[in-house]
Coordinates of N, CA and C in Angstrom, one line a residue:
Chain A
X266 N 0.8 -1.2 0.0 CA 0.0 0.0 0.0 C 0.9 1.2 0.0
X267 N 0.2 2.4 -0.1 CA 0.9 3.7 -0.1 C 0.1 4.7 0.6
X268 N 0.8 5.6 1.3 CA 0.2 6.7 2.0 C 0.6 7.9 1.3
X269 N -0.4 8.7 0.9 CA -0.2 9.9 0.0 C -0.7 11.1 0.8
X270 N 0.2 12.1 0.8 CA -0.2 13.4 1.5 C -0.2 14.5 0.4
X271 N -1.3 15.2 0.5 CA -1.4 16.4 -0.4 C -1.4 17.6 0.4
X272 N -0.8 18.7 -0.2 CA -0.9 20.0 0.4 C -1.1 21.0 -0.7
X273 N -1.9 22.1 -0.5 CA -2.8 22.2 0.7 C -4.0 21.3 0.6
X274 N -4.7 21.2 1.7 CA -6.0 20.4 1.6 C -7.1 21.2 1.0
X275 N -7.0 22.5 1.1 CA -8.0 23.4 0.5 C -7.4 24.8 0.3
X276 N -7.9 25.6 -0.6 CA -7.4 26.9 -0.8 C -8.5 27.7 -1.5
X277 N -8.5 29.0 -1.2 CA -9.4 29.9 -2.0 C -8.4 30.9 -2.6
X278 N -8.5 31.0 -4.0 CA -7.6 31.8 -4.7 C -8.3 32.8 -5.6
X279 N -7.6 33.9 -5.9 CA -8.1 34.9 -6.7 C -7.9 34.5 -8.2
X280 N -8.8 34.9 -9.0 CA -8.7 34.5 -10.4 C -7.4 35.2 -11.0
X281 N -6.8 34.5 -12.0 CA -5.6 35.1 -12.6 C -4.3 34.6 -11.9
X282 N -4.4 34.1 -10.6 CA -3.3 33.6 -9.9 C -3.0 32.2 -10.2
X283 N -2.0 31.6 -9.6 CA -1.6 30.2 -9.8 C -1.5 29.5 -8.5
X284 N -1.8 28.3 -8.4 CA -1.6 27.5 -7.2 C -0.8 26.2 -7.5
X285 N 0.1 25.9 -6.7 CA 0.9 24.6 -6.8 C 0.5 23.7 -5.7
X286 N 0.1 22.5 -6.1 CA -0.4 21.4 -5.2 C 0.8 20.4 -5.1
X287 N 1.1 20.0 -3.9 CA 2.1 19.1 -3.7 C 1.6 17.7 -3.3
X288 N 2.2 16.7 -3.8 CA 1.9 15.3 -3.5 C 3.1 14.5 -3.1
X289 N 3.1 14.0 -1.8 CA 4.2 13.2 -1.3 C 3.7 11.8 -1.0
X290 N 4.5 10.8 -1.4 CA 4.2 9.4 -1.2 C 5.2 8.8 -0.3
X291 N 4.8 7.9 0.5 CA 5.7 7.3 1.6 C 6.6 6.2 1.0
X292 N 6.5 5.9 -0.3 CA 7.3 4.9 -0.9 C 7.6 5.3 -2.3
X293 N 8.6 4.7 -2.9 CA 8.9 5.1 -4.3 C 7.9 4.4 -5.3
X294 N 7.4 5.2 -6.2 CA 6.5 4.7 -7.2 C 6.9 5.2 -8.5
X295 N 6.6 4.4 -9.5 CA 6.9 4.8 -10.9 C 5.9 5.7 -11.5
X296 N 4.6 5.4 -11.3 CA 3.6 6.2 -11.9 C 2.8 7.0 -10.9
X297 N 2.7 8.3 -11.2 CA 1.8 9.1 -10.4 C 0.8 9.8 -11.3
X298 N -0.4 10.0 -10.9 CA -1.4 10.6 -11.7 C -2.1 11.8 -11.0
X299 N -2.5 12.7 -11.8 CA -3.3 13.8 -11.3 C -4.7 13.8 -11.9
X300 N -5.7 13.9 -11.0 CA -7.1 13.9 -11.4 C -7.7 15.2 -11.0
X301 N -8.8 15.5 -11.8 CA -9.7 16.6 -11.4 C -11.1 16.1 -11.1
X302 N -11.7 16.6 -10.1 CA -13.1 16.2 -9.8 C -13.9 17.4 -9.6
X303 N -14.6 17.8 -10.7 CA -15.4 19.0 -10.6 C -16.7 18.7 -9.8
X304 N -17.3 19.8 -9.2 CA -18.5 19.6 -8.4 C -19.5 18.7 -9.0
X305 N -20.0 17.7 -8.3 CA -21.0 16.8 -8.9 C -20.5 15.9 -10.0
X306 N -19.2 15.8 -10.2 CA -18.7 15.0 -11.3 C -17.8 13.8 -10.8
X307 N -17.5 13.0 -11.7 CA -16.5 11.9 -11.4 C -15.1 12.4 -11.6
X308 N -14.2 11.5 -11.5 CA -12.8 11.8 -11.6 C -12.3 11.8 -13.0
X309 N -11.6 12.8 -13.5 CA -11.1 12.9 -14.8 C -9.6 13.0 -14.7
X310 N -8.9 12.2 -15.5 CA -7.4 12.2 -15.5 C -6.9 13.5 -16.2
X311 N -6.0 14.2 -15.5 CA -5.4 15.3 -16.1 C -4.1 14.9 -16.9
X312 N -3.3 14.2 -16.1 CA -2.0 13.8 -16.7 C -1.4 12.7 -15.9
X313 N -0.4 12.0 -16.5 CA 0.4 11.0 -15.9 C 1.8 11.5 -15.7
X314 N 2.4 11.4 -14.5 CA 3.7 12.0 -14.3 C 4.7 10.9 -13.9
X315 N 5.6 10.7 -14.8 CA 6.7 9.7 -14.6 C 8.0 10.4 -14.3
X316 N 8.7 9.9 -13.4 CA 10.0 10.5 -13.0 C 11.0 10.4 -14.2
X317 N 11.6 11.5 -14.5 CA 12.6 11.6 -15.5 C 12.1 11.8 -16.9
X318 N 10.8 12.1 -17.0 CA 10.3 12.4 -18.3 C 9.2 13.4 -18.2
X319 N 8.8 14.0 -19.3 CA 7.7 15.0 -19.2 C 6.4 14.3 -19.0
X320 N 5.5 15.0 -18.3 CA 4.2 14.4 -18.1 C 3.4 14.2 -19.4
X321 N 2.5 13.2 -19.3 CA 1.7 12.9 -20.5 C 0.3 13.4 -20.2
X322 N -0.2 14.3 -21.0 CA -1.5 15.0 -20.7 C -2.6 14.3 -21.5
X323 N -3.8 14.3 -20.9 CA -5.0 13.8 -21.5 C -5.6 14.8 -22.4
X324 N -6.5 14.4 -23.3 CA -7.2 15.3 -24.2 C -7.9 16.4 -23.3
X325 N -7.7 17.6 -23.7 CA -8.4 18.7 -23.0 C -7.6 19.4 -21.9
X326 N -6.4 18.8 -21.7 CA -5.5 19.4 -20.7 C -4.2 19.7 -21.3
X327 N -3.6 20.8 -21.0 CA -2.3 21.3 -21.6 C -1.3 21.7 -20.6
X328 N -0.1 21.5 -20.9 CA 1.0 21.8 -20.0 C 1.1 23.2 -19.5
X329 N 0.7 24.2 -20.4 CA 0.8 25.6 -20.0 C -0.2 25.9 -18.9
X330 N -1.4 25.2 -18.9 CA -2.4 25.4 -17.9 C -2.1 24.6 -16.6
X331 N -1.6 23.4 -16.8 CA -1.4 22.5 -15.7 C 0.1 21.9 -15.7
X332 N 1.0 22.8 -15.5 CA 2.4 22.2 -15.5 C 2.6 21.3 -14.3
X333 N 3.4 20.2 -14.5 CA 3.6 19.2 -13.5 C 5.1 19.0 -13.4
X334 N 5.5 18.8 -12.2 CA 6.9 18.4 -11.9 C 6.9 17.0 -11.3
X335 N 8.0 16.3 -11.5 CA 8.2 15.0 -10.9 C 9.7 14.8 -10.7
X336 N 10.2 15.5 -9.6 CA 11.6 15.5 -9.4 C 12.2 14.2 -8.9
X337 N 11.4 13.3 -8.3 CA 11.9 12.1 -7.8 C 10.8 11.1 -7.7
X338 N 11.0 9.9 -7.2 CA 10.1 8.8 -7.2 C 9.0 8.9 -6.1
X339 N 9.1 9.9 -5.2 CA 8.2 10.0 -4.1 C 7.4 11.4 -4.1
X340 N 7.6 12.2 -5.1 CA 7.1 13.6 -5.0 C 6.6 14.1 -6.4
X341 N 5.5 14.8 -6.4 CA 5.1 15.5 -7.6 C 4.4 16.7 -7.3
X342 N 4.3 17.7 -8.2 CA 3.5 18.9 -8.0 C 2.7 19.1 -9.2
X343 N 1.5 19.7 -9.0 CA 0.6 20.1 -10.1 C 0.3 21.6 -9.9
X344 N 0.6 22.4 -10.9 CA 0.2 23.8 -10.8 C -1.0 24.1 -11.6
X345 N -1.9 24.8 -11.1 CA -3.1 25.3 -11.8 C -2.8 26.8 -12.1
X346 N -2.6 27.1 -13.4 CA -2.1 28.4 -13.7 C -3.3 29.3 -14.2
X347 N -3.0 30.6 -14.0 CA -4.0 31.6 -14.5 C -5.4 31.2 -14.2
X348 N -5.7 31.0 -12.9 CA -7.0 30.4 -12.6 C -8.2 31.2 -12.9
X349 N -9.3 30.5 -13.2 CA -10.6 31.1 -13.4 C -11.6 30.3 -12.5
X350 N -12.8 30.9 -12.3 CA -13.8 30.1 -11.4 C -14.0 28.7 -11.9
X351 N -13.9 28.5 -13.3 CA -14.1 27.2 -13.8 C -13.1 26.1 -13.3
X352 N -12.0 26.6 -12.8 CA -11.0 25.7 -12.2 C -11.3 25.2 -10.8
X353 N -12.4 25.7 -10.3 CA -12.8 25.3 -8.9 C -13.2 23.8 -8.9
X354 N -12.4 23.0 -8.2 CA -12.6 21.6 -8.3 C -11.8 21.0 -7.1
X355 N -11.9 19.7 -7.0 CA -11.0 18.9 -6.1 C -9.9 18.3 -7.0
X356 N -8.7 18.5 -6.7 CA -7.6 17.9 -7.4 C -7.0 16.8 -6.6
X357 N -6.8 15.7 -7.2 CA -6.4 14.4 -6.5 C -5.1 13.9 -7.1
X358 N -4.2 13.5 -6.3 CA -3.0 12.8 -6.6 C -3.3 11.3 -6.4
X359 N -2.7 10.5 -7.3 CA -2.9 9.1 -7.2 C -1.6 8.4 -7.6
X360 N -1.4 7.2 -7.0 CA -0.2 6.4 -7.4 C -0.6 5.0 -7.7
X361 N 0.1 4.4 -8.6 CA -0.1 3.0 -9.1 C 1.2 2.3 -8.8
X362 N 1.1 1.2 -7.9 CA 2.2 0.5 -7.5 C 2.7 -0.5 -8.5
X363 N 1.8 -1.0 -9.4 CA 2.2 -2.1 -10.2 C 1.8 -1.9 -11.7
X364 N 1.6 -0.7 -12.1 CA 1.3 -0.5 -13.5 C 0.0 -0.9 -14.0
X365 N -1.0 -0.7 -13.1 CA -2.4 -0.9 -13.5 C -2.9 -2.3 -13.1
X366 N -2.1 -3.1 -12.5 CA -2.5 -4.5 -12.2 C -3.2 -4.6 -10.8
X367 N -3.1 -3.5 -10.0 CA -3.7 -3.5 -8.7 C -4.3 -2.1 -8.5
X368 N -4.8 -1.9 -7.3 CA -5.5 -0.7 -7.0 C -4.6 0.5 -7.1
X369 N -5.2 1.6 -7.5 CA -4.5 2.9 -7.4 C -4.9 3.5 -6.0
X370 N -3.9 4.2 -5.4 CA -4.1 4.8 -4.1 C -4.2 6.3 -4.3
X371 N -5.1 7.0 -3.5 CA -5.3 8.4 -3.7 C -5.0 9.2 -2.4
X372 N -4.6 10.4 -2.7 CA -4.5 11.4 -1.6 C -5.9 11.8 -1.2
X373 N -5.9 12.7 -0.2 CA -7.2 13.2 0.3 C -7.8 14.3 -0.6
X374 N -7.0 14.8 -1.5 CA -7.5 15.8 -2.4 C -7.2 17.2 -1.9
X375 N -7.2 18.1 -2.9 CA -7.1 19.6 -2.6 C -8.3 20.2 -3.2
X376 N -9.1 20.8 -2.3 CA -10.3 21.5 -2.7 C -10.0 23.0 -3.1
X377 N -10.1 23.3 -4.3 CA -9.7 24.6 -4.8 C -11.0 25.4 -5.2
X378 N -11.1 26.6 -4.6 CA -12.1 27.5 -5.0 C -11.5 28.8 -5.5
X379 N -11.9 29.2 -6.7 CA -11.4 30.4 -7.4 C -12.5 31.4 -7.4
X380 N -12.1 32.6 -6.8 CA -13.1 33.7 -6.7 C -12.7 34.9 -7.6
Chain B
X4 N -19.0 18.7 6.7 CA -17.9 18.5 5.7 C -18.4 18.8 4.3
X5 N -17.5 18.8 3.4 CA -17.9 19.2 2.0 C -18.7 18.1 1.4
X6 N -19.4 18.4 0.4 CA -20.1 17.3 -0.4 C -19.4 17.1 -1.7
X7 N -19.0 15.9 -2.0 CA -18.2 15.6 -3.2 C -19.1 15.7 -4.4
X8 N -20.3 15.2 -4.4 CA -21.1 15.1 -5.6 C -22.5 15.6 -5.3
X9 N -22.8 16.8 -5.6 CA -24.1 17.4 -5.3 C -25.1 16.9 -6.2
X10 N -24.8 16.5 -7.4 CA -25.8 16.2 -8.4 C -25.7 14.7 -8.9
X11 N -25.1 13.9 -8.1 CA -24.9 12.5 -8.5 C -26.3 11.8 -8.3
X12 N -26.5 10.7 -9.1 CA -27.6 9.8 -8.8 C -27.5 9.3 -7.4
X13 N -28.7 9.2 -6.7 CA -28.7 8.8 -5.3 C -29.5 7.5 -5.2
X14 N -28.9 6.6 -4.4 CA -29.6 5.4 -4.0 C -29.8 5.5 -2.5
X15 N -31.1 5.4 -2.0 CA -31.4 5.5 -0.6 C -31.9 4.1 -0.2
X16 N -31.3 3.6 0.9 CA -31.7 2.3 1.4 C -31.8 2.4 2.9
X17 N -32.7 1.6 3.5 CA -32.8 1.5 4.9 C -31.6 0.8 5.6
X18 N -31.3 1.2 6.7 CA -30.2 0.6 7.5 C -30.6 -0.9 7.7
X19 N -29.6 -1.7 7.4 CA -29.8 -3.2 7.5 C -30.2 -3.9 6.2
X20 N -30.7 -3.1 5.2 CA -31.1 -3.7 4.0 C -29.8 -3.9 3.1
X21 N -30.0 -4.6 2.0 CA -28.9 -4.8 1.1 C -28.9 -3.7 0.0
X22 N -27.8 -3.2 -0.4 CA -27.7 -2.2 -1.4 C -27.0 -2.8 -2.7
X23 N -27.5 -2.3 -3.8 CA -26.9 -2.7 -5.1 C -26.7 -1.5 -5.9
X24 N -25.4 -1.3 -6.2 CA -25.0 -0.1 -7.0 C -24.5 -0.6 -8.4
X25 N -25.0 0.0 -9.4 CA -24.6 -0.5 -10.8 C -23.7 0.5 -11.5
X26 N -23.0 -0.1 -12.5 CA -22.1 0.7 -13.3 C -22.0 0.1 -14.7
X27 N -22.1 0.9 -15.7 CA -21.9 0.4 -17.1 C -20.5 1.0 -17.5
X28 N -19.6 0.1 -17.8 CA -18.3 0.5 -18.2 C -18.2 0.6 -19.8
X29 N -17.1 1.3 -20.2 CA -17.1 1.7 -21.6 C -16.3 0.8 -22.6
X30 N -15.2 0.2 -22.0 CA -14.2 -0.4 -22.9 C -14.3 -1.9 -22.8
X31 N -14.7 -2.6 -23.8 CA -14.8 -4.0 -23.8 C -13.5 -4.7 -23.6
X32 N -12.4 -4.0 -23.8 CA -11.0 -4.5 -23.6 C -10.5 -4.4 -22.2
X33 N -11.3 -3.7 -21.4 CA -10.8 -3.5 -20.0 C -10.7 -4.9 -19.3
X34 N -9.7 -5.0 -18.5 CA -9.4 -6.3 -17.9 C -9.4 -6.3 -16.4
X35 N -9.5 -5.1 -15.8 CA -9.4 -5.0 -14.3 C -10.4 -3.9 -13.9
X36 N -11.1 -4.2 -12.8 CA -12.1 -3.3 -12.4 C -12.1 -3.1 -10.9
X37 N -12.3 -1.9 -10.4 CA -12.3 -1.6 -9.0 C -13.5 -0.8 -8.6
X38 N -14.0 -1.0 -7.4 CA -15.0 -0.1 -6.8 C -14.3 0.7 -5.7
X39 N -14.6 2.0 -5.8 CA -14.0 2.9 -4.8 C -15.2 3.6 -4.1
X40 N -14.9 3.9 -2.8 CA -15.8 4.6 -1.9 C -15.2 6.0 -1.6
X41 N -16.0 7.0 -1.8 CA -15.4 8.4 -1.5 C -16.3 9.1 -0.5
X42 N -15.8 9.3 0.7 CA -16.6 10.1 1.7 C -16.2 11.6 1.6
X43 N -17.1 12.4 2.1 CA -16.9 13.8 2.0 C -15.5 14.3 2.5
X44 N -14.8 15.0 1.7 CA -13.5 15.6 2.1 C -12.4 14.6 2.1
X45 N -12.6 13.4 1.4 CA -11.6 12.4 1.4 C -11.4 12.0 -0.1
X46 N -10.2 11.4 -0.3 CA -10.0 10.8 -1.6 C -10.7 9.4 -1.7
X47 N -10.8 8.9 -2.9 CA -11.4 7.5 -3.1 C -10.6 6.5 -2.3
X48 N -11.4 5.5 -1.7 CA -10.8 4.4 -1.0 C -11.2 3.1 -1.7
X49 N -10.2 2.2 -1.8 CA -10.5 0.9 -2.4 C -11.5 0.1 -1.6
X50 N -12.4 -0.5 -2.3 CA -13.4 -1.4 -1.7 C -13.1 -2.9 -2.1
X51 N -13.2 -3.1 -3.4 CA -13.0 -4.5 -3.9 C -12.7 -4.4 -5.4
X52 N -12.0 -5.4 -5.9 CA -11.6 -5.4 -7.3 C -12.0 -6.7 -7.9
X53 N -12.0 -6.8 -9.2 CA -12.2 -8.0 -9.9 C -11.5 -8.0 -11.3
X54 N -11.0 -9.1 -11.7 CA -10.4 -9.2 -13.0 C -11.4 -9.8 -14.0
X55 N -11.0 -9.6 -15.3 CA -12.0 -9.9 -16.3 C -12.2 -11.4 -16.5
X56 N -11.3 -12.2 -15.9 CA -11.5 -13.7 -16.0 C -12.4 -14.2 -14.9
X57 N -13.0 -13.3 -14.2 CA -13.9 -13.7 -13.1 C -15.3 -13.0 -13.4
X58 N -16.3 -13.6 -12.8 CA -17.6 -12.9 -12.9 C -18.2 -12.5 -11.5
X59 N -17.5 -13.0 -10.5 CA -18.0 -12.7 -9.1 C -16.8 -12.7 -8.2
X60 N -16.8 -11.8 -7.2 CA -15.8 -11.8 -6.2 C -16.4 -11.3 -4.9
X61 N -16.1 -11.9 -3.8 CA -16.7 -11.5 -2.5 C -15.7 -11.0 -1.5
X62 N -16.1 -10.0 -0.8 CA -15.3 -9.5 0.3 C -16.1 -9.5 1.6
X63 N -15.7 -8.8 2.5 CA -16.5 -8.7 3.8 C -17.6 -7.8 3.5
X64 N -18.8 -8.3 3.5 CA -20.1 -7.6 3.3 C -20.3 -7.0 1.9
X65 N -19.3 -7.2 1.1 CA -19.4 -6.7 -0.3 C -19.2 -7.8 -1.3
X66 N -19.9 -7.6 -2.5 CA -19.7 -8.6 -3.6 C -19.7 -7.8 -4.8
X67 N -18.8 -8.1 -5.7 CA -18.8 -7.4 -7.0 C -19.1 -8.5 -8.1
X68 N -20.0 -8.1 -9.0 CA -20.4 -8.9 -10.1 C -20.0 -8.3 -11.4
X69 N -19.5 -9.1 -12.3 CA -19.0 -8.5 -13.6 C -19.8 -9.3 -14.7
X70 N -20.4 -8.6 -15.6 CA -21.0 -9.1 -16.8 C -20.4 -8.5 -18.0
X71 N -19.5 -9.3 -18.6 CA -18.7 -8.7 -19.7 C -19.5 -8.6 -21.0
X72 N -20.6 -9.4 -21.1 CA -21.4 -9.5 -22.3 C -22.1 -8.1 -22.5
X73 N -22.5 -7.5 -21.4 CA -23.2 -6.2 -21.5 C -22.4 -5.1 -20.8
X74 N -21.2 -5.4 -20.5 CA -20.3 -4.4 -19.9 C -20.9 -3.7 -18.7
X75 N -21.2 -4.6 -17.8 CA -21.9 -4.1 -16.6 C -21.2 -4.6 -15.3
X76 N -21.1 -3.8 -14.3 CA -20.5 -4.1 -13.1 C -21.4 -3.7 -12.0
X77 N -21.5 -4.5 -10.9 CA -22.4 -4.1 -9.8 C -21.7 -4.3 -8.5
X78 N -22.0 -3.6 -7.5 CA -21.5 -3.7 -6.2 C -22.7 -4.0 -5.2
X79 N -22.6 -5.0 -4.5 CA -23.6 -5.4 -3.6 C -23.1 -5.2 -2.2
X80 N -23.8 -4.5 -1.3 CA -23.4 -4.3 0.1 C -24.5 -4.9 1.0
X81 N -24.1 -5.9 1.7 CA -25.0 -6.6 2.6 C -25.2 -5.8 3.9
X82 N -26.4 -5.8 4.5 CA -26.7 -5.2 5.8 C -26.1 -3.8 5.8
X83 N -26.6 -3.0 5.0 CA -26.0 -1.6 4.8 C -26.0 -0.9 6.2
X84 N -24.9 -0.2 6.5 CA -24.8 0.5 7.7 C -24.6 2.0 7.5
X85 N -24.9 2.9 8.5 CA -24.7 4.3 8.2 C -23.4 4.7 7.7
X86 N -22.3 4.0 8.2 CA -21.0 4.3 7.7 C -20.7 4.0 6.2
X87 N -21.7 3.3 5.6 CA -21.6 3.0 4.2 C -22.0 4.2 3.3
X88 N -22.6 5.2 3.9 CA -23.1 6.4 3.2 C -21.9 7.1 2.6
X89 N -21.9 7.2 1.3 CA -20.7 7.8 0.6 C -21.1 7.8 -0.9
X90 N -20.1 8.3 -1.7 CA -20.3 8.2 -3.2 C -19.4 7.0 -3.6
X91 N -20.0 6.2 -4.5 CA -19.3 5.0 -5.0 C -19.0 5.1 -6.5
X92 N -17.7 4.8 -6.8 CA -17.3 4.9 -8.2 C -16.8 3.5 -8.7
X93 N -17.2 3.1 -9.9 CA -16.5 2.0 -10.5 C -15.3 2.6 -11.3
X94 N -14.3 1.8 -11.5 CA -13.2 2.2 -12.3 C -12.7 1.1 -13.1
X95 N -12.3 1.3 -14.4 CA -11.9 0.2 -15.3 C -10.5 0.5 -15.7
X96 N -9.7 -0.5 -16.0 CA -8.3 -0.4 -16.4 C -8.1 -1.4 -17.6
X97 N -7.4 -0.9 -18.6 CA -7.2 -1.7 -19.8 C -5.7 -2.0 -19.9
X98 N -5.3 -3.2 -19.4 CA -3.9 -3.7 -19.5 C -2.9 -2.6 -19.1
X99 N -3.0 -2.1 -17.9 CA -2.0 -1.2 -17.4 C -2.1 0.2 -17.8
X100 N -3.1 0.6 -18.5 CA -3.4 2.0 -18.8 C -4.0 2.7 -17.6
X101 N -4.3 4.0 -17.7 CA -4.8 4.6 -16.5 C -6.2 4.2 -16.2
X102 N -6.7 4.3 -15.0 CA -8.0 4.0 -14.6 C -9.0 5.0 -15.2
X103 N -10.1 4.6 -15.7 CA -11.2 5.4 -16.1 C -12.4 5.2 -15.2
X104 N -12.9 6.3 -14.6 CA -13.9 6.3 -13.6 C -15.3 6.4 -14.2
X105 N -16.3 5.7 -13.6 CA -17.7 5.9 -13.9 C -18.2 7.1 -13.3
X106 N -19.5 7.5 -13.5 CA -20.0 8.7 -13.1 C -20.3 8.8 -11.6
X107 N -20.4 7.7 -10.9 CA -20.6 7.7 -9.4 C -22.0 7.6 -9.0
X108 N -22.3 7.1 -7.9 CA -23.6 7.0 -7.2 C -23.5 7.3 -5.8
X109 N -24.4 8.2 -5.3 CA -24.4 8.5 -3.9 C -25.3 7.5 -3.2
X110 N -24.7 6.9 -2.2 CA -25.5 6.0 -1.3 C -25.9 6.7 0.0
X111 N -27.2 6.7 0.2 CA -27.7 7.4 1.4 C -28.4 6.3 2.3
X112 N -27.9 6.1 3.5 CA -28.5 5.1 4.4 C -29.5 5.7 5.4
X113 N -30.7 5.3 5.3 CA -31.7 5.9 6.1 C -31.9 5.1 7.5
X114 N -32.1 5.8 8.5 CA -32.1 5.2 9.9 C -33.4 4.3 10.0

């Protein structure tokens, strides 16, 4: 299993600003994922972050808006840039220990409100 | 606490009754499925999983059924308790690709 810590747990931000969310895992993992969960919605994958390479973004998400860092095997950050109220969501970090063959573990999420 | 899904489909059951939550998945090639439970203010938590070579798997008070013919997954919770109140998501995985999540169902347990 894996224990995942996300910071901050919540924030209220002004539109036009940027917020960086941190994800720390208690063990080394190859694959880390960032999801967005909009109000009343399910989880949507933003990107996959692998150490030593650029993140792979899903359709509808771009690096300029959601830059991701993955400096080592236990840590990643997601930045939400130039925020608008439409970016108000829960952002979740997830790790996969075995490449999709077993459960993915999730952090508690970061609840972002943009005003 | 915060509400994760304000507009999700809701299933209301009496405490002590059995609950059945359904999910239609999208990819016939998916080979691994998970049910997650998400409580307010928390990330999704693993409940039970099943691989495509099985059609039923049981855990403690929970059973997952897989019907590959119609791409349908269900979660059965026996003797539903107030602590089972949450949003439930199914997730599918295709040979090590990322998980794709279903729309979610809010389970409300009535006293």
